[in-house]
mmCIF file of C-alpha atoms and ligand atoms in Angstrom:
data_model
loop_
_atom_site.group_PDB
_atom_site.id
_atom_site.type_symbol
_atom_site.label_atom_id
_atom_site.label_comp_id
_atom_site.label_asym_id
_atom_site.label_seq_id
_atom_site.Cartn_x
_atom_site.Cartn_y
_atom_site.Cartn_z
ATOM 1 C CA MET A 294 -59.099 36.350 61.424
ATOM 2 C CA GLU A 295 -56.278 38.829 61.380
ATOM 3 C CA TYR A 296 -53.628 38.489 58.793
ATOM 4 C CA SER A 297 -50.501 36.997 60.389
ATOM 5 C CA PRO A 298 -47.234 37.025 58.405
ATOM 6 C CA ILE A 299 -45.949 34.233 60.679
ATOM 7 C CA LEU A 300 -48.908 32.001 59.956
ATOM 8 C CA HIS A 301 -48.682 32.866 56.305
ATOM 9 C CA HIS A 302 -45.040 31.882 56.422
ATOM 10 C CA LEU A 303 -45.975 28.667 58.206
ATOM 11 C CA HIS A 304 -48.529 27.945 55.485
ATOM 12 C CA VAL A 305 -45.824 28.388 52.908
ATOM 13 C CA VAL A 306 -43.488 25.807 54.497
ATOM 14 C CA PRO A 307 -45.355 22.694 53.347
ATOM 15 C CA SER A 308 -45.716 23.984 49.780
ATOM 16 C CA SER A 309 -41.998 24.835 49.641
ATOM 17 C CA SER A 310 -41.124 21.245 50.586
ATOM 18 C CA ASN A 311 -43.347 20.146 47.712
ATOM 19 C CA VAL A 312 -41.349 22.281 45.392
ATOM 20 C CA LYS A 313 -38.143 20.834 46.849
ATOM 21 C CA ASN A 314 -39.442 17.316 46.253
ATOM 22 C CA LYS A 315 -40.317 18.177 42.703
ATOM 23 C CA LEU A 316 -36.894 19.737 42.199
ATOM 24 C CA PHE A 317 -35.290 16.599 43.641
ATOM 25 C CA VAL A 318 -37.210 14.334 41.228
ATOM 26 C CA MET A 319 -36.321 16.608 38.339
ATOM 27 C CA CYS A 320 -32.657 16.471 39.328
ATOM 28 C CA ILE A 321 -32.754 12.667 39.308
ATOM 29 C CA MET A 322 -34.440 12.645 35.920
ATOM 30 C CA LEU A 323 -31.904 15.115 34.601
ATOM 31 C CA SER A 324 -29.033 12.953 35.902
ATOM 32 C CA LEU A 325 -30.575 9.916 34.212
ATOM 33 C CA TRP A 326 -30.802 11.800 30.938
ATOM 34 C CA VAL A 327 -27.204 12.976 31.239
ATOM 35 C CA TYR A 328 -26.141 9.381 31.923
ATOM 36 C CA MET A 329 -28.081 8.118 28.907
ATOM 37 C CA ILE A 330 -26.476 10.710 26.639
ATOM 38 C CA TYR A 331 -23.102 9.776 28.135
ATOM 39 C CA CYS A 332 -23.780 6.145 27.258
ATOM 40 C CA CYS A 333 -24.980 7.043 23.807
ATOM 41 C CA VAL A 334 -21.659 8.646 22.924
ATOM 42 C CA GLY A 335 -19.959 5.434 23.943
ATOM 43 C CA TYR A 336 -18.348 6.205 27.320
ATOM 44 C CA CYS A 337 -20.210 3.691 29.436
ATOM 45 C CA THR A 338 -19.811 0.737 27.069
ATOM 46 C CA THR A 339 -17.391 -2.014 27.994
ATOM 47 C CA ILE A 340 -15.625 -2.433 24.653
ATOM 48 C CA PRO A 341 -12.284 -3.950 25.651
ATOM 49 C CA THR A 342 -10.077 -3.645 22.551
ATOM 50 C CA PRO A 343 -10.291 -0.304 20.836
ATOM 51 C CA SER A 344 -7.615 -1.213 18.295
ATOM 52 C CA LEU A 345 -9.536 -3.896 16.472
ATOM 53 C CA SER A 346 -13.045 -3.656 17.774
ATOM 54 C CA ALA A 347 -16.148 -2.724 15.868
ATOM 55 C CA SER A 348 -15.693 0.858 16.859
ATOM 56 C CA THR A 349 -12.308 1.128 15.157
ATOM 57 C CA THR A 350 -13.104 3.861 12.720
ATOM 58 C CA ARG A 351 -11.259 5.072 9.707
ATOM 59 C CA SER A 352 -10.051 8.228 11.367
ATOM 60 C CA GLU A 353 -8.797 6.409 14.448
ATOM 61 C CA VAL A 354 -6.737 4.263 12.152
ATOM 62 C CA SER A 355 -5.395 6.960 9.902
ATOM 63 C CA GLU A 356 -4.573 9.287 12.768
ATOM 64 C CA GLY A 357 -1.861 6.779 13.702
ATOM 65 C CA ASP A 358 -2.798 6.796 17.367
ATOM 66 C CA GLY A 359 0.172 5.491 19.368
ATOM 67 C CA GLU A 360 -1.883 3.153 21.532
ATOM 68 C CA PHE A 361 -3.557 1.713 18.461
ATOM 69 C CA ASP A 362 -0.209 1.038 16.798
ATOM 70 C CA ASN A 363 1.306 -0.572 19.876
ATOM 71 C CA GLN A 364 -1.622 -2.895 20.413
ATOM 72 C CA LEU A 365 -1.615 -3.899 16.814
ATOM 73 C CA ASP A 366 2.131 -4.466 16.780
ATOM 74 C CA SER A 367 1.908 -6.787 19.728
ATOM 75 C CA SER A 368 -1.168 -8.607 18.487
ATOM 76 C CA LEU A 369 -0.116 -9.033 14.881
ATOM 77 C CA GLY A 370 3.556 -9.861 15.317
ATOM 78 C CA ALA A 371 6.652 -8.696 13.519
ATOM 79 C CA SER A 372 6.883 -7.974 9.806
ATOM 80 C CA ARG A 373 8.756 -10.148 7.341
ATOM 81 C CA ASP A 374 12.189 -9.424 5.945
ATOM 82 C CA LEU A 375 13.093 -6.781 3.427
ATOM 83 C CA LEU A 376 12.349 -8.567 0.201
ATOM 84 C CA ASN A 377 9.486 -10.578 1.501
ATOM 85 C CA ASN A 378 7.946 -7.534 3.020
ATOM 86 C CA GLU A 379 4.469 -6.997 4.279
ATOM 87 C CA ASN A 380 2.804 -3.666 4.222
ATOM 88 C CA GLU A 381 3.100 -2.617 7.821
ATOM 89 C CA LEU A 382 1.150 0.514 7.203
ATOM 90 C CA ASP A 383 -1.673 -1.289 5.544
ATOM 91 C CA SER A 384 -1.650 -3.992 8.214
ATOM 92 C CA ARG A 385 -2.498 -1.209 10.568
ATOM 93 C CA GLY A 386 -5.357 -0.211 8.354
ATOM 94 C CA ASP A 387 -3.757 3.027 7.221
ATOM 95 C CA ASP A 388 -6.478 3.863 4.798
ATOM 96 C CA TRP A 389 -8.568 6.922 4.275
ATOM 97 C CA ASP A 390 -7.519 10.490 4.757
ATOM 98 C CA GLU A 391 -9.867 13.425 5.214
ATOM 99 C CA THR A 392 -12.292 11.238 7.114
ATOM 100 C CA ARG A 393 -12.616 12.775 10.537
ATOM 101 C CA GLY A 394 -16.086 14.176 10.094
ATOM 102 C CA GLU A 395 -17.533 11.002 8.669
ATOM 103 C CA ALA A 396 -15.707 8.794 11.135
ATOM 104 C CA LYS A 397 -17.117 10.732 14.060
ATOM 105 C CA ALA A 398 -20.606 10.336 12.699
ATOM 106 C CA SER A 399 -20.223 6.620 12.206
ATOM 107 C CA GLN A 400 -18.690 6.223 15.647
ATOM 108 C CA GLY A 401 -21.764 7.882 17.069
ATOM 109 C CA ASP A 402 -24.011 5.598 15.048
ATOM 110 C CA ASN A 403 -22.195 2.545 16.360
ATOM 111 C CA ALA A 404 -22.470 3.663 19.958
ATOM 112 C CA MET A 405 -26.164 4.435 19.565
ATOM 113 C CA SER A 406 -26.914 1.084 17.966
ATOM 114 C CA GLY A 407 -24.907 -0.661 20.685
ATOM 115 C CA PHE A 408 -26.865 1.175 23.354
ATOM 116 C CA PHE A 409 -30.284 0.433 21.976
ATOM 117 C CA ASN A 410 -29.562 -3.021 20.618
ATOM 118 C CA GLU A 411 -28.250 -5.714 22.865
ATOM 119 C CA SER A 412 -28.511 -8.339 20.125
ATOM 120 C CA GLU A 413 -25.173 -7.471 18.502
ATOM 121 C CA THR A 414 -22.616 -10.275 18.602
ATOM 122 C CA LYS A 415 -19.157 -10.904 17.228
ATOM 123 C CA LYS A 416 -19.177 -13.461 14.430
ATOM 124 C CA LEU A 417 -16.453 -15.134 12.402
ATOM 125 C CA PRO A 418 -16.141 -13.686 8.889
ATOM 126 C CA GLY A 419 -18.538 -14.991 6.277
ATOM 127 C CA ALA A 420 -16.422 -13.481 3.518
ATOM 128 C CA ILE A 421 -12.714 -12.652 3.319
ATOM 129 C CA ILE A 422 -10.652 -10.604 0.888
ATOM 130 C CA ILE A 423 -7.702 -12.986 0.615
ATOM 131 C CA GLY A 424 -5.510 -11.089 -1.849
ATOM 132 C CA VAL A 425 -3.588 -10.044 -3.658
ATOM 133 C CA LYS A 426 -1.051 -7.764 -2.081
ATOM 134 C CA LYS A 427 -1.037 -4.385 -3.925
ATOM 135 C CA GLY A 428 -4.073 -5.451 -5.934
ATOM 136 C CA GLY A 429 -6.431 -2.801 -4.530
ATOM 137 C CA THR A 430 -7.621 -4.722 -1.471
ATOM 138 C CA ARG A 431 -7.832 -1.665 0.784
ATOM 139 C CA ALA A 432 -9.955 0.222 -1.717
ATOM 140 C CA LEU A 433 -12.329 -2.730 -2.056
ATOM 141 C CA LEU A 434 -12.698 -3.180 1.694
ATOM 142 C CA GLU A 435 -13.384 0.512 2.234
ATOM 143 C CA PHE A 436 -15.952 0.543 -0.577
ATOM 144 C CA LEU A 437 -17.657 -2.467 1.020
ATOM 145 C CA ARG A 438 -17.710 -0.851 4.439
ATOM 146 C CA VAL A 439 -20.161 1.690 3.075
ATOM 147 C CA HIS A 440 -22.718 -1.104 2.779
ATOM 148 C CA PRO A 441 -25.074 -1.225 5.786
ATOM 149 C CA ASP A 442 -25.154 -5.027 5.723
ATOM 150 C CA ILE A 443 -21.387 -5.346 6.054
ATOM 151 C CA ARG A 444 -19.210 -4.831 9.101
ATOM 152 C CA ALA A 445 -15.484 -5.256 8.607
ATOM 153 C CA VAL A 446 -12.401 -5.085 10.749
ATOM 154 C CA GLY A 447 -10.187 -2.239 9.502
ATOM 155 C CA ALA A 448 -6.731 -3.666 10.192
ATOM 156 C CA GLU A 449 -5.402 -6.885 8.694
ATOM 157 C CA PRO A 450 -5.751 -9.668 11.284
ATOM 158 C CA HIS A 451 -3.256 -12.085 9.605
ATOM 159 C CA PHE A 452 -4.970 -14.839 11.542
ATOM 160 C CA PHE A 453 -4.694 -17.706 9.069
ATOM 161 C CA ASP A 454 -1.050 -17.063 8.204
ATOM 162 C CA ARG A 455 0.670 -15.573 11.259
ATOM 163 C CA ASN A 456 -1.633 -15.903 14.235
ATOM 164 C CA TYR A 457 -3.324 -19.242 13.727
ATOM 165 C CA ASP A 458 -2.012 -20.631 17.014
ATOM 166 C CA LYS A 459 -3.992 -17.945 18.863
ATOM 167 C CA GLY A 460 -7.183 -19.805 18.083
ATOM 168 C CA LEU A 461 -10.576 -18.991 16.582
ATOM 169 C CA GLU A 462 -11.834 -17.201 19.684
ATOM 170 C CA TRP A 463 -8.944 -14.754 19.454
ATOM 171 C CA TYR A 464 -9.891 -14.206 15.816
ATOM 172 C CA ARG A 465 -13.580 -13.804 16.567
ATOM 173 C CA ASP A 466 -12.792 -11.254 19.230
ATOM 174 C CA LEU A 467 -11.083 -9.051 16.635
ATOM 175 C CA MET A 468 -14.305 -8.831 14.663
ATOM 176 C CA PRO A 469 -16.783 -5.981 14.938
ATOM 177 C CA LYS A 470 -20.157 -6.683 16.497
ATOM 178 C CA THR A 471 -22.890 -7.359 13.979
ATOM 179 C CA LEU A 472 -26.651 -7.483 13.982
ATOM 180 C CA GLU A 473 -28.598 -10.445 12.669
ATOM 181 C CA GLY A 474 -28.241 -10.480 8.872
ATOM 182 C CA GLN A 475 -25.060 -8.402 8.746
ATOM 183 C CA LEU A 476 -22.004 -9.931 7.125
ATOM 184 C CA THR A 477 -18.639 -9.879 8.902
ATOM 185 C CA MET A 478 -15.555 -9.347 6.727
ATOM 186 C CA GLU A 479 -11.823 -8.890 6.912
ATOM 187 C CA LYS A 480 -8.965 -8.538 4.445
ATOM 188 C CA THR A 481 -5.462 -9.963 4.634
ATOM 189 C CA PRO A 482 -3.806 -9.989 1.186
ATOM 190 C CA SER A 483 -1.062 -12.477 2.099
ATOM 191 C CA TYR A 484 -3.619 -15.283 2.561
ATOM 192 C CA PHE A 485 -3.810 -15.905 -1.188
ATOM 193 C CA VAL A 486 -0.140 -16.932 -1.428
ATOM 194 C CA THR A 487 0.198 -18.826 1.851
ATOM 195 C CA LYS A 488 -0.140 -22.569 1.311
ATOM 196 C CA GLU A 489 -1.612 -23.420 4.712
ATOM 197 C CA VAL A 490 -4.409 -20.887 4.501
ATOM 198 C CA PRO A 491 -6.967 -22.631 2.228
ATOM 199 C CA SER A 492 -7.260 -25.670 4.504
ATOM 200 C CA ARG A 493 -7.436 -23.470 7.602
ATOM 201 C CA ILE A 494 -10.245 -21.327 6.225
ATOM 202 C CA TYR A 495 -12.010 -24.491 5.088
ATOM 203 C CA THR A 496 -11.728 -25.855 8.626
ATOM 204 C CA MET A 497 -13.303 -22.665 10.004
ATOM 205 C CA SER A 498 -16.140 -22.839 7.460
ATOM 206 C CA LYS A 499 -16.271 -24.466 4.059
ATOM 207 C CA HIS A 500 -18.922 -21.892 3.110
ATOM 208 C CA THR A 501 -16.644 -18.863 3.502
ATOM 209 C CA LYS A 502 -16.829 -16.601 0.449
ATOM 210 C CA LEU A 503 -13.430 -15.635 -0.904
ATOM 211 C CA ILE A 504 -12.592 -12.494 -2.845
ATOM 212 C CA VAL A 505 -9.330 -11.900 -4.696
ATOM 213 C CA VAL A 506 -8.470 -8.518 -6.184
ATOM 214 C CA VAL A 507 -6.015 -9.206 -8.996
ATOM 215 C CA ARG A 508 -3.917 -6.737 -10.941
ATOM 216 C CA ASP A 509 -1.480 -7.008 -13.859
ATOM 217 C CA PRO A 510 1.327 -8.990 -12.205
ATOM 218 C CA VAL A 511 4.047 -6.783 -13.702
ATOM 219 C CA THR A 512 2.526 -3.568 -12.335
ATOM 220 C CA ARG A 513 1.806 -5.378 -9.103
ATOM 221 C CA ALA A 514 5.470 -6.383 -8.743
ATOM 222 C CA ILE A 515 6.587 -2.799 -9.382
ATOM 223 C CA SER A 516 4.038 -1.545 -6.839
ATOM 224 C CA ASP A 517 5.336 -4.073 -4.301
ATOM 225 C CA TYR A 518 8.932 -2.971 -4.938
ATOM 226 C CA THR A 519 7.918 0.700 -4.670
ATOM 227 C CA GLN A 520 6.425 0.038 -1.274
ATOM 228 C CA THR A 521 9.555 -1.747 -0.016
ATOM 229 C CA ARG A 522 11.752 1.040 -1.345
ATOM 230 C CA SER A 523 9.655 3.685 0.377
ATOM 231 C CA LYS A 524 10.673 2.102 3.666
ATOM 232 C CA LYS A 525 14.204 1.005 2.726
ATOM 233 C CA PRO A 526 15.518 3.429 0.115
ATOM 234 C CA ASP A 527 18.881 1.592 -0.160
ATOM 235 C CA ILE A 528 17.565 -1.660 -1.623
ATOM 236 C CA PRO A 529 19.021 -2.862 -4.956
ATOM 237 C CA SER A 530 17.398 -1.865 -8.247
ATOM 238 C CA PHE A 531 14.197 -3.551 -9.389
ATOM 239 C CA GLU A 532 16.044 -5.129 -12.294
ATOM 240 C CA SER A 533 18.757 -6.693 -10.166
ATOM 241 C CA LEU A 534 16.132 -8.236 -7.894
ATOM 242 C CA ALA A 535 13.875 -9.414 -10.719
ATOM 243 C CA PHE A 536 16.598 -11.195 -12.669
ATOM 244 C CA ARG A 537 19.092 -13.750 -11.464
ATOM 245 C CA ASN A 538 21.707 -12.634 -13.982
ATOM 246 C CA ALA A 539 21.063 -8.943 -14.101
ATOM 247 C CA THR A 540 24.693 -7.900 -14.783
ATOM 248 C CA ALA A 541 25.370 -6.617 -18.281
ATOM 249 C CA GLY A 542 26.424 -9.209 -20.860
ATOM 250 C CA ALA A 543 25.283 -12.136 -18.727
ATOM 251 C CA GLY A 544 23.027 -13.540 -21.467
ATOM 252 C CA PRO A 545 19.215 -13.470 -21.671
ATOM 253 C CA ALA A 546 17.630 -12.337 -18.450
ATOM 254 C CA VAL A 547 16.422 -15.143 -16.175
ATOM 255 C CA VAL A 548 13.486 -14.090 -14.034
ATOM 256 C CA ASP A 549 13.982 -14.806 -10.342
ATOM 257 C CA ALA A 550 10.650 -16.392 -9.477
ATOM 258 C CA THR A 551 11.744 -16.836 -5.872
ATOM 259 C CA TRP A 552 11.612 -13.078 -5.293
ATOM 260 C CA SER A 553 8.298 -12.549 -3.551
ATOM 261 C CA ALA A 554 7.446 -9.513 -5.710
ATOM 262 C CA VAL A 555 7.589 -11.788 -8.762
ATOM 263 C CA GLN A 556 6.241 -14.925 -7.138
ATOM 264 C CA ILE A 557 3.009 -13.386 -5.837
ATOM 265 C CA GLY A 558 1.966 -12.606 -9.431
ATOM 266 C CA VAL A 559 1.946 -16.240 -10.541
ATOM 267 C CA TYR A 560 -1.763 -16.310 -9.744
ATOM 268 C CA ALA A 561 -2.553 -19.617 -11.468
ATOM 269 C CA LYS A 562 -0.173 -21.514 -9.181
ATOM 270 C CA HIS A 563 -1.604 -20.015 -6.019
ATOM 271 C CA LEU A 564 -5.144 -20.590 -7.198
ATOM 272 C CA GLU A 565 -4.490 -24.318 -7.561
ATOM 273 C CA HIS A 566 -4.096 -24.606 -3.791
ATOM 274 C CA TRP A 567 -7.447 -22.936 -3.210
ATOM 275 C CA LEU A 568 -9.290 -25.083 -5.712
ATOM 276 C CA ARG A 569 -8.297 -28.179 -3.771
ATOM 277 C CA TYR A 570 -10.598 -26.983 -1.012
ATOM 278 C CA PHE A 571 -13.146 -24.611 -2.523
ATOM 279 C CA PRO A 572 -15.286 -24.829 -5.670
ATOM 280 C CA ALA A 573 -14.475 -22.132 -8.235
ATOM 281 C CA GLY A 574 -17.860 -20.509 -7.660
ATOM 282 C CA GLN A 575 -16.915 -19.693 -4.100
ATOM 283 C CA LEU A 576 -14.120 -17.402 -5.244
ATOM 284 C CA LEU A 577 -14.681 -14.031 -6.870
ATOM 285 C CA PHE A 578 -11.914 -12.346 -8.829
ATOM 286 C CA VAL A 579 -12.139 -8.588 -8.881
ATOM 287 C CA SER A 580 -10.137 -6.691 -11.473
ATOM 288 C CA GLY A 581 -7.853 -4.208 -9.731
ATOM 289 C CA GLU A 582 -7.773 -2.159 -12.919
ATOM 290 C CA ARG A 583 -11.562 -1.978 -13.200
ATOM 291 C CA LEU A 584 -11.878 -1.168 -9.524
ATOM 292 C CA ILE A 585 -10.192 2.112 -10.510
ATOM 293 C CA SER A 586 -11.786 2.702 -13.928
ATOM 294 C CA ASP A 587 -15.296 1.435 -13.095
ATOM 295 C CA PRO A 588 -15.658 1.058 -9.321
ATOM 296 C CA SER A 589 -19.455 0.845 -9.361
ATOM 297 C CA GLY A 590 -19.380 -1.910 -12.007
ATOM 298 C CA GLU A 591 -16.982 -4.019 -9.937
ATOM 299 C CA MET A 592 -18.945 -3.251 -6.776
ATOM 300 C CA ALA A 593 -22.124 -4.534 -8.420
ATOM 301 C CA ARG A 594 -20.370 -7.870 -9.080
ATOM 302 C CA VAL A 595 -19.059 -8.042 -5.528
ATOM 303 C CA GLN A 596 -22.416 -7.240 -3.922
ATOM 304 C CA ASP A 597 -24.149 -9.836 -6.122
ATOM 305 C CA PHE A 598 -21.539 -12.416 -5.173
ATOM 306 C CA LEU A 599 -22.061 -11.672 -1.491
ATOM 307 C CA GLY A 600 -25.820 -11.939 -1.924
ATOM 308 C CA LEU A 601 -26.355 -8.333 -0.873
ATOM 309 C CA ARG A 602 -28.505 -5.534 -2.214
ATOM 310 C CA ARG A 603 -26.694 -3.270 -4.673
ATOM 311 C CA VAL A 604 -26.400 -0.355 -2.285
ATOM 312 C CA VAL A 605 -22.926 0.891 -3.205
ATOM 313 C CA ASP A 606 -23.229 2.324 -6.717
ATOM 314 C CA ASP A 607 -22.027 5.167 -8.900
ATOM 315 C CA ARG A 608 -23.584 7.745 -6.571
ATOM 316 C CA HIS A 609 -20.878 6.818 -4.038
ATOM 317 C CA PHE A 610 -17.868 7.538 -6.215
ATOM 318 C CA HIS A 611 -16.107 10.657 -7.317
ATOM 319 C CA PHE A 612 -13.088 10.324 -9.591
ATOM 320 C CA ASN A 613 -10.281 12.500 -8.264
ATOM 321 C CA VAL A 614 -8.342 13.448 -11.384
ATOM 322 C CA ALA A 615 -5.291 14.722 -9.470
ATOM 323 C CA LYS A 616 -4.958 11.439 -7.580
ATOM 324 C CA GLY A 617 -6.024 9.308 -10.523
ATOM 325 C CA PHE A 618 -8.346 7.259 -8.317
ATOM 326 C CA PRO A 619 -12.006 7.090 -7.397
ATOM 327 C CA CYS A 620 -12.772 8.410 -3.923
ATOM 328 C CA LEU A 621 -15.829 7.739 -1.781
ATOM 329 C CA LYS A 622 -18.559 10.280 -1.348
ATOM 330 C CA ARG A 623 -21.924 10.405 0.346
ATOM 331 C CA PRO A 624 -24.704 10.219 -2.239
ATOM 332 C CA GLU A 625 -26.609 12.958 -0.448
ATOM 333 C CA GLY A 626 -25.129 16.352 0.419
ATOM 334 C CA ASN A 627 -21.998 18.061 -0.788
ATOM 335 C CA SER A 628 -19.488 16.679 1.704
ATOM 336 C CA LYS A 629 -15.913 16.326 0.521
ATOM 337 C CA PRO A 630 -15.092 12.933 -1.084
ATOM 338 C CA HIS A 631 -12.795 10.688 0.919
ATOM 339 C CA CYS A 632 -9.736 9.299 -0.793
ATOM 340 C CA LEU A 633 -7.294 6.609 0.303
ATOM 341 C CA GLY A 634 -4.205 7.835 2.138
ATOM 342 C CA LYS A 635 -0.870 8.599 0.562
ATOM 343 C CA THR A 636 0.491 5.038 0.914
ATOM 344 C CA LYS A 637 -1.917 4.131 -1.896
ATOM 345 C CA GLY A 638 -1.140 5.362 -5.363
ATOM 346 C CA ARG A 639 2.585 5.921 -4.869
ATOM 347 C CA THR A 640 4.564 7.077 -7.897
ATOM 348 C CA HIS A 641 6.319 4.034 -9.357
ATOM 349 C CA PRO A 642 9.959 4.257 -10.481
ATOM 350 C CA ASN A 643 10.648 4.089 -14.204
ATOM 351 C CA ILE A 644 11.529 0.533 -15.119
ATOM 352 C CA ALA A 645 13.396 -0.031 -18.394
ATOM 353 C CA GLY A 646 11.241 -1.279 -21.277
ATOM 354 C CA HIS A 647 13.245 -4.471 -21.784
ATOM 355 C CA VAL A 648 12.762 -5.409 -18.101
ATOM 356 C CA VAL A 649 9.012 -4.949 -18.328
ATOM 357 C CA GLN A 650 8.970 -6.846 -21.608
ATOM 358 C CA ARG A 651 10.888 -9.796 -20.161
ATOM 359 C CA LEU A 652 8.529 -9.963 -17.200
ATOM 360 C CA ARG A 653 5.520 -9.878 -19.528
ATOM 361 C CA GLU A 654 6.925 -12.889 -21.369
ATOM 362 C CA PHE A 655 7.505 -14.658 -18.090
ATOM 363 C CA TYR A 656 3.937 -14.116 -16.894
ATOM 364 C CA ARG A 657 2.134 -14.753 -20.206
ATOM 365 C CA PRO A 658 1.635 -18.544 -19.854
ATOM 366 C CA TYR A 659 0.607 -18.194 -16.200
ATOM 367 C CA ASN A 660 -1.809 -15.391 -17.054
ATOM 368 C CA ASN A 661 -3.390 -17.469 -19.820
ATOM 369 C CA LYS A 662 -3.778 -20.385 -17.426
ATOM 370 C CA PHE A 663 -5.326 -18.053 -14.883
ATOM 371 C CA TYR A 664 -7.822 -16.725 -17.461
ATOM 372 C CA GLN A 665 -8.808 -20.311 -18.230
ATOM 373 C CA MET A 666 -9.197 -21.264 -14.592
ATOM 374 C CA THR A 667 -11.325 -18.234 -13.765
ATOM 375 C CA GLY A 668 -13.160 -18.005 -17.093
ATOM 376 C CA HIS A 669 -12.221 -14.342 -17.260
ATOM 377 C CA ASP A 670 -9.687 -12.564 -19.478
ATOM 378 C CA PHE A 671 -8.180 -9.729 -17.447
ATOM 379 C CA GLY A 672 -6.368 -8.313 -20.490
ATOM 380 C CA TRP A 673 -2.903 -7.948 -19.032
ATOM 381 C CA ASP A 674 -0.950 -8.689 -22.226
HETATM 382 N N1 PPS B 90 -9.548 4.108 -4.993
HETATM 383 C C1 PPS B 90 -8.250 3.858 -4.875
HETATM 384 N N2 PPS B 90 -7.450 4.746 -4.265
HETATM 385 C C2 PPS B 90 -6.125 4.498 -4.147
HETATM 386 N N3 PPS B 90 -5.507 3.385 -4.596
HETATM 387 C C3 PPS B 90 -6.283 2.475 -5.210
HETATM 388 C C4 PPS B 90 -7.657 2.667 -5.368
HETATM 389 N N4 PPS B 90 -8.155 1.603 -6.024
HETATM 390 C C5 PPS B 90 -7.132 0.791 -6.249
HETATM 391 N N5 PPS B 90 -6.001 1.307 -5.765
HETATM 392 C C6 PPS B 90 -4.694 0.664 -5.864
HETATM 393 O O1 PPS B 90 -4.499 -0.063 -4.658
HETATM 394 C C7 PPS B 90 -3.102 -0.349 -4.630
HETATM 395 C C8 PPS B 90 -2.747 -0.836 -3.253
HETATM 396 O O2 PPS B 90 -3.312 -2.115 -3.126
HETATM 397 P P1 PPS B 90 -3.676 -2.763 -1.738
HETATM 398 O O3 PPS B 90 -4.596 -1.881 -0.992
HETATM 399 O O4 PPS B 90 -4.152 -4.135 -2.011
HETATM 400 O O5 PPS B 90 -2.267 -2.782 -1.036
HETATM 401 S S1 PPS B 90 -1.832 -3.655 0.218
HETATM 402 O O6 PPS B 90 -1.489 -4.987 -0.240
HETATM 403 O O7 PPS B 90 -2.923 -3.653 1.169
HETATM 404 O O8 PPS B 90 -0.636 -2.962 0.684
HETATM 405 C C9 PPS B 90 -2.459 0.950 -5.050
HETATM 406 O O9 PPS B 90 -1.229 0.625 -5.654
HETATM 407 P P2 PPS B 90 -0.109 1.691 -5.995
HETATM 408 O O10 PPS B 90 -0.713 2.638 -6.985
HETATM 409 O O11 PPS B 90 0.999 0.919 -6.589
HETATM 410 O O12 PPS B 90 0.261 2.359 -4.712
HETATM 411 C C10 PPS B 90 -3.469 1.563 -6.006
HETATM 412 O O13 PPS B 90 -3.061 1.519 -7.327
#
């Protein structure tokens, strides 16, 4: 038979349609892969509340994203008055700086685990950091978040003190998703000093583990005042707020125990309320001072108390001499350590020696009572 280009061409037609079919199938497969990758980076998930959901990462928080702030403002309510102030910034979870790289990685991890694991659910917290304000609660929560068996909400929910009427389902919805065996946590430092809170937490679960980071009440009061003054520079002096008769020649100074900065430090009184509902063994007192000087030692106690493996240890800490605080680092690799943001570790104003002395006298009997109640001498005298 003679060679015919037409016939040859005709012969080619069916094989070209084969190729087209194959190309079509490959295109579909490629689209599926693109879609899967798209899902893996989190775009096709249906997470409804980015501000407080599991995927709220440190960098999202510290970047001060406008949407995040607005949502939090509306969900957490207004702050208290000047002298009974709450840390707005910390309520928003203003925590770590220099965290973008790590936060991106962990965001990716979360999205991947969400994609491959449908068994994640939102649970009520099994453990709560209930106080104290300015004790070092943010540092403790961020150290705990390194632990793979812990998932914690970054911002302060203020459920049991300010948002209780919103109900437990509202609270649960704020929590990050967890896998079986993972512990859900939150921190709201004002819980420790709010009378209604112990019974409310007990009603949620009498098995809830409670952690209190305590710090020398005098330094704590000065830290509290420093925070208020950073937002309202015109407030009266520390001394005039701490004493009822601060004017010169008005006799021995009388401590004003109604000032919240002073009142929060009367730990023994606040603890009494908790012990009406919870056995002492269900509360752990972390030393705010040791959390700075020996973070891995305090973290060992906390992990034991929570019944977790001791994963967070001295390999995770780097002491930043310039800041005067331990910062978190990855045990492997040389990545830059991550320190808390500038709202932590503010420079305190100089308070006159006699003012500090008078406050020490005021706190001494309460401190001693607190040491007795907890079986632990924190050495604040
Ligand atoms: N690692 C590390 N880095 C920075 N700061 C640290 C750290 N560990 C403890 N602290 C101390 O934490 C104090 C703030 O306490 P809180 O986080 O409980 O404050 S808040 O109640 O949430 O506003 C904060 O108080 P000030 O120094 O007075 O600002 C710190 O002293």
